[in-house]
Every structure is written in C-alpha cells, then in structure tokens.
mmCIF file of C-alpha atoms in Angstrom:
data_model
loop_
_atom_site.group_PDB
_atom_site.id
_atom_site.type_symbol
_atom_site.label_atom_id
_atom_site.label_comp_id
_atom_site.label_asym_id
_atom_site.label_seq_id
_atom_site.Cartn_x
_atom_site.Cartn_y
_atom_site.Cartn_z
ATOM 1 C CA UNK A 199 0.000 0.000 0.000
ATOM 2 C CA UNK A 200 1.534 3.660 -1.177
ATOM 3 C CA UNK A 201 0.861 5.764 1.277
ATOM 4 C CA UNK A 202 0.289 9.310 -1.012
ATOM 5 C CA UNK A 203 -1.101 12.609 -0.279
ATOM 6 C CA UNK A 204 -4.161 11.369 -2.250
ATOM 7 C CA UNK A 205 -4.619 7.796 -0.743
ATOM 8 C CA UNK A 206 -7.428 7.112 0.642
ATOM 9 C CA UNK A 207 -5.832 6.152 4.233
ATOM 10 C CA UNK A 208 -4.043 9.710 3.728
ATOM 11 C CA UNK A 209 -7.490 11.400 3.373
ATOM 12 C CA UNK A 210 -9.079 9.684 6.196
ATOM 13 C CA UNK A 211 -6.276 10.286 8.516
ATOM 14 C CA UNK A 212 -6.097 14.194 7.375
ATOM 15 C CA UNK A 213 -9.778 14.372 7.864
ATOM 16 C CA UNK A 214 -9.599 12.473 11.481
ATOM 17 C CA UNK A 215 -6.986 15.301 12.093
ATOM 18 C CA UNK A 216 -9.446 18.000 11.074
ATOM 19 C CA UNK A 217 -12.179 16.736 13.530
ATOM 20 C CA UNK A 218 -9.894 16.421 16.023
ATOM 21 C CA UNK A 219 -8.640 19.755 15.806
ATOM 22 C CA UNK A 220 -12.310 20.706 16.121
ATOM 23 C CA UNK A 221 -13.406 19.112 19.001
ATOM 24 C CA UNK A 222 -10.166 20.033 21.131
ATOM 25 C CA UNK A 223 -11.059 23.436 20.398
ATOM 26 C CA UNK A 224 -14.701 22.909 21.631
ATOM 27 C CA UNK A 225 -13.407 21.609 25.038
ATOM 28 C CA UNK A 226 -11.366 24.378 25.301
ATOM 29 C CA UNK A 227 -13.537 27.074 24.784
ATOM 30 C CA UNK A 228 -16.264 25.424 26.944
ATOM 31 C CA UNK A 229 -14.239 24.843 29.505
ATOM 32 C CA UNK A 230 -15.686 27.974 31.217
ATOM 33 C CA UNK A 231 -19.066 26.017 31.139
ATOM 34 C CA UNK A 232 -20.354 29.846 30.256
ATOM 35 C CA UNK A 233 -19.124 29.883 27.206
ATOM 36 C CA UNK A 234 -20.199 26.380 25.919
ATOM 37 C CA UNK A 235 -22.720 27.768 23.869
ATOM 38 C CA UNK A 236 -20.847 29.963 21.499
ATOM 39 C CA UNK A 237 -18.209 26.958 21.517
ATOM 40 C CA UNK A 238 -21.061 24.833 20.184
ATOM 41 C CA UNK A 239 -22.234 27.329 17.161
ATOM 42 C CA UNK A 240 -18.455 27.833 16.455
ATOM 43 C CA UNK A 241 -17.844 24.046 16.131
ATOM 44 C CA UNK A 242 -21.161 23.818 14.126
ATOM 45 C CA UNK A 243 -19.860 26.385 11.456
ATOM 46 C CA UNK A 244 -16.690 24.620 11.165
ATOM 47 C CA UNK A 245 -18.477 21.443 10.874
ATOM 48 C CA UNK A 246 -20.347 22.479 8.082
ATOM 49 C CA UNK A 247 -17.263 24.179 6.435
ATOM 50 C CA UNK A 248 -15.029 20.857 7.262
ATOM 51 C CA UNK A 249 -18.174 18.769 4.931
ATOM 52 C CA UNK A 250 -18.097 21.236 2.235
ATOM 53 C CA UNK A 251 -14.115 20.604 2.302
ATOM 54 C CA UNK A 252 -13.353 24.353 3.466
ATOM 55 C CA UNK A 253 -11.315 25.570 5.525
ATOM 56 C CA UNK A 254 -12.088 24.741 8.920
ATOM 57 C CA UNK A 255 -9.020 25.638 11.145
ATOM 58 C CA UNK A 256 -8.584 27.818 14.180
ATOM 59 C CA UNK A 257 -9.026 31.156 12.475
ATOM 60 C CA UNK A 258 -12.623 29.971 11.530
ATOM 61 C CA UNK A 259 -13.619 28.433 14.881
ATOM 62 C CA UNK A 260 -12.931 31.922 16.951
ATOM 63 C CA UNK A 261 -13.881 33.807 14.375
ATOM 64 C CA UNK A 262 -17.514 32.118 14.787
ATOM 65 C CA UNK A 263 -17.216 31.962 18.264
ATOM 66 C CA UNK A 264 -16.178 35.599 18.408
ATOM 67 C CA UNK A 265 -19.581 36.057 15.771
ATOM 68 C CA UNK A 266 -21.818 34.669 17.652
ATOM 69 C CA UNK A 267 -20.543 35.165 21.548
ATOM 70 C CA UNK A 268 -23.759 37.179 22.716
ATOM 71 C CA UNK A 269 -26.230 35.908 21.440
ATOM 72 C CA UNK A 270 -25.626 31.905 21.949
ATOM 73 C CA UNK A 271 -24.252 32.705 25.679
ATOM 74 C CA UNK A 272 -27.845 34.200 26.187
ATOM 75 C CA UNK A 273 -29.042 31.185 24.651
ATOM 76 C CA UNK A 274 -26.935 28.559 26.793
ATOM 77 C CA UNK A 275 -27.705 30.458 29.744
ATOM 78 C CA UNK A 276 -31.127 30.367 29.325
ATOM 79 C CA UNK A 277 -31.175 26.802 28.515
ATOM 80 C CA UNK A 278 -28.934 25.871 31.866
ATOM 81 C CA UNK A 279 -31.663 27.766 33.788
ATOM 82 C CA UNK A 280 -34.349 26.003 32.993
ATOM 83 C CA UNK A 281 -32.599 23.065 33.187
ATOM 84 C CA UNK A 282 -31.754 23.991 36.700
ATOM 85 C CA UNK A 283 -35.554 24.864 37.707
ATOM 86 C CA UNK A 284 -36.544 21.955 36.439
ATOM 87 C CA UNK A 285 -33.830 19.700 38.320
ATOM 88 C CA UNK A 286 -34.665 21.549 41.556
ATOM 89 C CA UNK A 287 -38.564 21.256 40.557
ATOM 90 C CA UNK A 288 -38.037 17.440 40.705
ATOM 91 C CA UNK A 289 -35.571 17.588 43.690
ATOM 92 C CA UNK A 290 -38.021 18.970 45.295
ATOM 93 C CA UNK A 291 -41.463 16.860 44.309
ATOM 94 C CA UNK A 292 -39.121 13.563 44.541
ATOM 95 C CA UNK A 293 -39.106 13.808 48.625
ATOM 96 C CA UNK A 294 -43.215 14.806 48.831
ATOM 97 C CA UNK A 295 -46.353 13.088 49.036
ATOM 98 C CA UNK A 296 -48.828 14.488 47.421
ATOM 99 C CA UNK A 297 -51.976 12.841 44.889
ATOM 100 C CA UNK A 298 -50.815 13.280 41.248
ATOM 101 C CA UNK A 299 -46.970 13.312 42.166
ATOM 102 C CA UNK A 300 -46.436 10.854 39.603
ATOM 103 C CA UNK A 301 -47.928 12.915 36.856
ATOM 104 C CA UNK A 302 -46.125 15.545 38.249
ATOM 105 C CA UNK A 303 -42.813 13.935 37.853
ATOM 106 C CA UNK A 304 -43.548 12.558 34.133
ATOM 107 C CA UNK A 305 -44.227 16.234 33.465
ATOM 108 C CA UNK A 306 -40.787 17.463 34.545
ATOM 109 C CA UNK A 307 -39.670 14.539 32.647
ATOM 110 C CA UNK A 308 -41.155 15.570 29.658
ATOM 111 C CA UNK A 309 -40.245 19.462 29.732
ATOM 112 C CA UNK A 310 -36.799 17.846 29.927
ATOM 113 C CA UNK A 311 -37.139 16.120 27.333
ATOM 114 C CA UNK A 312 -38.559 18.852 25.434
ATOM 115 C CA UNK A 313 -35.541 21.446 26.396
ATOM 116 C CA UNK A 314 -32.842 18.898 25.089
ATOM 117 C CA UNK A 315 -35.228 18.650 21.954
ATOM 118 C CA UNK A 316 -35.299 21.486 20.987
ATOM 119 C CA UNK A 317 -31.642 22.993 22.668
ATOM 120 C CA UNK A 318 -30.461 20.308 19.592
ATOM 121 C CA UNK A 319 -31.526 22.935 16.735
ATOM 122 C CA UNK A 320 -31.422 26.100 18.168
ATOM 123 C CA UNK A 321 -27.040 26.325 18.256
ATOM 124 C CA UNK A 322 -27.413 24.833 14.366
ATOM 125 C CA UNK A 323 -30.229 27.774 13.470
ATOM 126 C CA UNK A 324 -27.800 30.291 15.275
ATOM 127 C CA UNK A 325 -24.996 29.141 12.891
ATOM 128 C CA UNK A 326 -26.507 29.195 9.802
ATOM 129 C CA UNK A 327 -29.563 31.575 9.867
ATOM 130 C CA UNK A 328 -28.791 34.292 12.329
ATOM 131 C CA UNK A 329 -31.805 36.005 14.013
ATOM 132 C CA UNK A 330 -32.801 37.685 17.105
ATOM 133 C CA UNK A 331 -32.936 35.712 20.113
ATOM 134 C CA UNK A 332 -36.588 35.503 20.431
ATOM 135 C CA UNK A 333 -36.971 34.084 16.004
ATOM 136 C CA UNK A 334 -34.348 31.445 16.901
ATOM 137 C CA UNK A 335 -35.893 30.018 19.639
ATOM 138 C CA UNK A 336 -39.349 30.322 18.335
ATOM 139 C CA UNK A 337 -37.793 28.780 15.120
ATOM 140 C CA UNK A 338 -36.088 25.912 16.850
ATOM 141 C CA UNK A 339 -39.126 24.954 18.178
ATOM 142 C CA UNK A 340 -41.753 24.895 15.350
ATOM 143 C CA UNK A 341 -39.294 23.260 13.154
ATOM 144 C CA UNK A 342 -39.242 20.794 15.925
ATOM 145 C CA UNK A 343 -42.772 20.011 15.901
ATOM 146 C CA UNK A 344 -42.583 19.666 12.145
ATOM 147 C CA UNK A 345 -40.039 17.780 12.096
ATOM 148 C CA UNK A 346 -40.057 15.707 15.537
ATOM 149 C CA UNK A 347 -38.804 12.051 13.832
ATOM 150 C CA UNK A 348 -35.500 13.730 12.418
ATOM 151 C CA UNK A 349 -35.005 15.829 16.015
ATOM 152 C CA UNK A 350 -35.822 12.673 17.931
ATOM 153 C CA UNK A 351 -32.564 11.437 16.201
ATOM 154 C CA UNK A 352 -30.586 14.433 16.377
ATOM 155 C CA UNK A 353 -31.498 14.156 20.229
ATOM 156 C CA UNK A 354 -30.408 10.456 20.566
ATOM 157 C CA UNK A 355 -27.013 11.110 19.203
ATOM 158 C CA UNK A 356 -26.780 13.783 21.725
ATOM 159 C CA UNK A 357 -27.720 11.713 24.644
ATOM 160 C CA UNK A 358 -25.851 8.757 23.513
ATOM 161 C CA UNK A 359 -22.670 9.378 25.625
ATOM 162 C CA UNK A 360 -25.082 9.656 28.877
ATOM 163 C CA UNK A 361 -26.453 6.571 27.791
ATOM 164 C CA UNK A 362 -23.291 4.618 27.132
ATOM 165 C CA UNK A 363 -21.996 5.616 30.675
ATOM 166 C CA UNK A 364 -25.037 4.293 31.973
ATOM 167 C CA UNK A 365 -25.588 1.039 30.172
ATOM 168 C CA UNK A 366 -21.604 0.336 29.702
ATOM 169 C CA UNK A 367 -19.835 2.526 32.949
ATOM 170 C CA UNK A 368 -16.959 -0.248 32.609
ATOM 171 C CA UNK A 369 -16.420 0.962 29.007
ATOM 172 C CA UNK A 370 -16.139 4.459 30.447
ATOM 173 C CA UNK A 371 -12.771 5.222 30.433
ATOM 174 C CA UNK A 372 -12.640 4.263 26.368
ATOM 175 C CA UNK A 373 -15.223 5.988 25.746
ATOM 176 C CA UNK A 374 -14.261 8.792 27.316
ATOM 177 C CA UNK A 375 -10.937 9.081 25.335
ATOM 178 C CA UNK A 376 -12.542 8.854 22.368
ATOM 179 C CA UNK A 377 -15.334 11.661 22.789
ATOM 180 C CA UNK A 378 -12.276 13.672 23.769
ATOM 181 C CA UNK A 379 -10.406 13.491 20.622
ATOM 182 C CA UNK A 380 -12.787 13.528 18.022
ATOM 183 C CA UNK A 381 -16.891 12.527 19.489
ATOM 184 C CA UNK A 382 -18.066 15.503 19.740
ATOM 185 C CA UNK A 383 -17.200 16.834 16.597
ATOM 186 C CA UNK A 384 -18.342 13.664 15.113
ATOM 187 C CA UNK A 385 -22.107 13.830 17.138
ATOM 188 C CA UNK A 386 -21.947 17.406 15.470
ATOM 189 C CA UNK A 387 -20.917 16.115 12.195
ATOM 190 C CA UNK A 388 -24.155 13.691 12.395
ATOM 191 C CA UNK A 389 -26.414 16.289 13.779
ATOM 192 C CA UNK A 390 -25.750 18.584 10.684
ATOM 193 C CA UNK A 391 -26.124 15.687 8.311
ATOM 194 C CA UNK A 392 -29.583 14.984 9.801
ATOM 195 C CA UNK A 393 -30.530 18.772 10.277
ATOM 196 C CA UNK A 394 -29.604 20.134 6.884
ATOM 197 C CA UNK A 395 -32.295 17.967 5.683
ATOM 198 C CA UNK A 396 -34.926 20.000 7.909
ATOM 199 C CA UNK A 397 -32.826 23.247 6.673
ATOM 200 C CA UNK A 398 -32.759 22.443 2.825
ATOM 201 C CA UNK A 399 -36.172 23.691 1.730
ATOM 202 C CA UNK A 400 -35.604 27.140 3.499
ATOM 203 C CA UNK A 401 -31.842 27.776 1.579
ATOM 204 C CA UNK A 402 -33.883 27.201 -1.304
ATOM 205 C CA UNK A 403 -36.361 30.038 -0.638
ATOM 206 C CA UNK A 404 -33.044 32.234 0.431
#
C-alpha cells in the first residue's frame, strides 16, 4: 500500500486530524461552562465548512465563536436555567407526598425532554440563519414540531454518551478518550447531516 497525499488512508487520517482539531477546540472554549454555547455554534460552522471541504481551522472556529458570543451565551444560559428549575422542581417533588406526584414527575420529565429537543436545533439555526434571540428560539421549536422524527434522532445522538456511561460505565474510560479526541465533533458532524435535511427547503427560498 503507497501511502500518497491522495490515498485514501491519507485522506481519512487528514480528515480524522481536522475533527480532532475541532473538538479540542470545543473543550477548550467550553471549559468555562459559560461559554459552551458559542463553543457549540463555532464548532457547528466549522463542521459544516469541514463537509463542504473548506477551511475549517482555528481562524474559523474563533472567528464564529467571536460572531456569535452574545447571542448563543444568552441562549446557553437560558437553557442551563431552565434546566436547573426543572432539576430543583423534581428535587423537590421527589421527597413529597402528594396525589398526582407521579404525573407531576412525568411532566418534569417531559419538559426535559422537550428542552434537550429542541436545545439540539437552536445552536445549528444560530450558525446558519442568524436572528434575534426571540426568532431562533421560536424557530427551533416549530421546526421541531414539524419535524419531531428527524429531532428525535438528532437528540439520541446527543444523549448517547449519557447513555453509554449508563448502560456500559466499565467501558467508560474508552469511551471517554474517544469523545475527547474527536466525538463531539463527530455527534456534530451527524447532527448537521440529519438537520440540513430540515434546513434544505428554506436555503432554497433564500
């Protein structure tokens, strides 16, 4: 086997090197938990420019993150606080008695559920259509509804590594190496794949 520029080992391993690239700089910039959110959009855009064989270095990740810093901080923070209400919500009803406590707790469940949802489209809308705060989350969530069986993948993928620790903790340690070199660029890489379908029909009307 030749091992050229243009092999097709060479290709893979200078693509592997790509993703890499972007997923170390995703869990550096989120590192301040804060700032997670304009990590994600970054990594998104570079994502999309790494499948349409663009540059997708450095100089495009912070200028994206640097792009989109206000708005999808206000975003993540928004997201992490409901997320918090509703973890101290079912703190809180998980230690009471009350009649209905179970329907209670299914509906905490289910906003949950719902947040994750939709938090899986609006970074990806912030990328590539940029809008006011209020449009992007309205957006992510009636192209949710219309498009809940793609979402409910794009949502999978992103609980997958929660899952995994769950169902295989003695595989955690490999698993954990992996999603640090290149897994989260590659859930990204699958989100987009799956999302651009639900974002085709409106580049077309662009």
């Amino acid at each position: 086997m030749k091992f050229t520029p243009d092999s097709k080992f060479m290709v893979f391993c200078t693509r592997l090197v790509e993703l890499t690239k972007i997923n170390l700089l995703w869990l550096l910039c989120s590192l301040p938990l804060f700032t997670a959110g304009a990590a994600t959009t970054a990594m998104i855009s570079c994502v999309y420019a790494f499948r349409a064989d663009e540059s997708c270095g450095s100089k495009v990740f912070f200028g994206e993150f640097r792009r989109c810093f206000k708005k999808a901080t206000a975003l993540w923070l928004l997201i992490l606080f409901f997320a918090a209400m509703l973890a101290a919500d079912y703190v809180i009803v998980a230690y009471m008695t009350f009649p209905g406590r179970m329907a209670v707790i299914g509906l905490i469940f289910f906003l949950a559920f719902s947040l994750i949802l939709v938090s899986g489209l609006i970074f990806p809308l912030l990328s590539q259509f940029p809008g006011t705060l209020k449009e992007t989350v309205v957006n992510a969530i009636l192209l949710c509804l219309a498009h809940l069986p793609k979402m409910l993948m794009v949502t999978a993928m992103n609980l997958l590594p929660v899952l995994l620790a769950v169902v295989l903790p003695q595989a955690l340690l490999l698993l954990g190496f992996v999603w640090l070199v290149c897994g989260f660029a590659l859930m990204s890489w699958y989100d987009i794949t799956v999302i651009e379908k639900i974002f085709a029909p409106y580049r077309a009307e662009a």
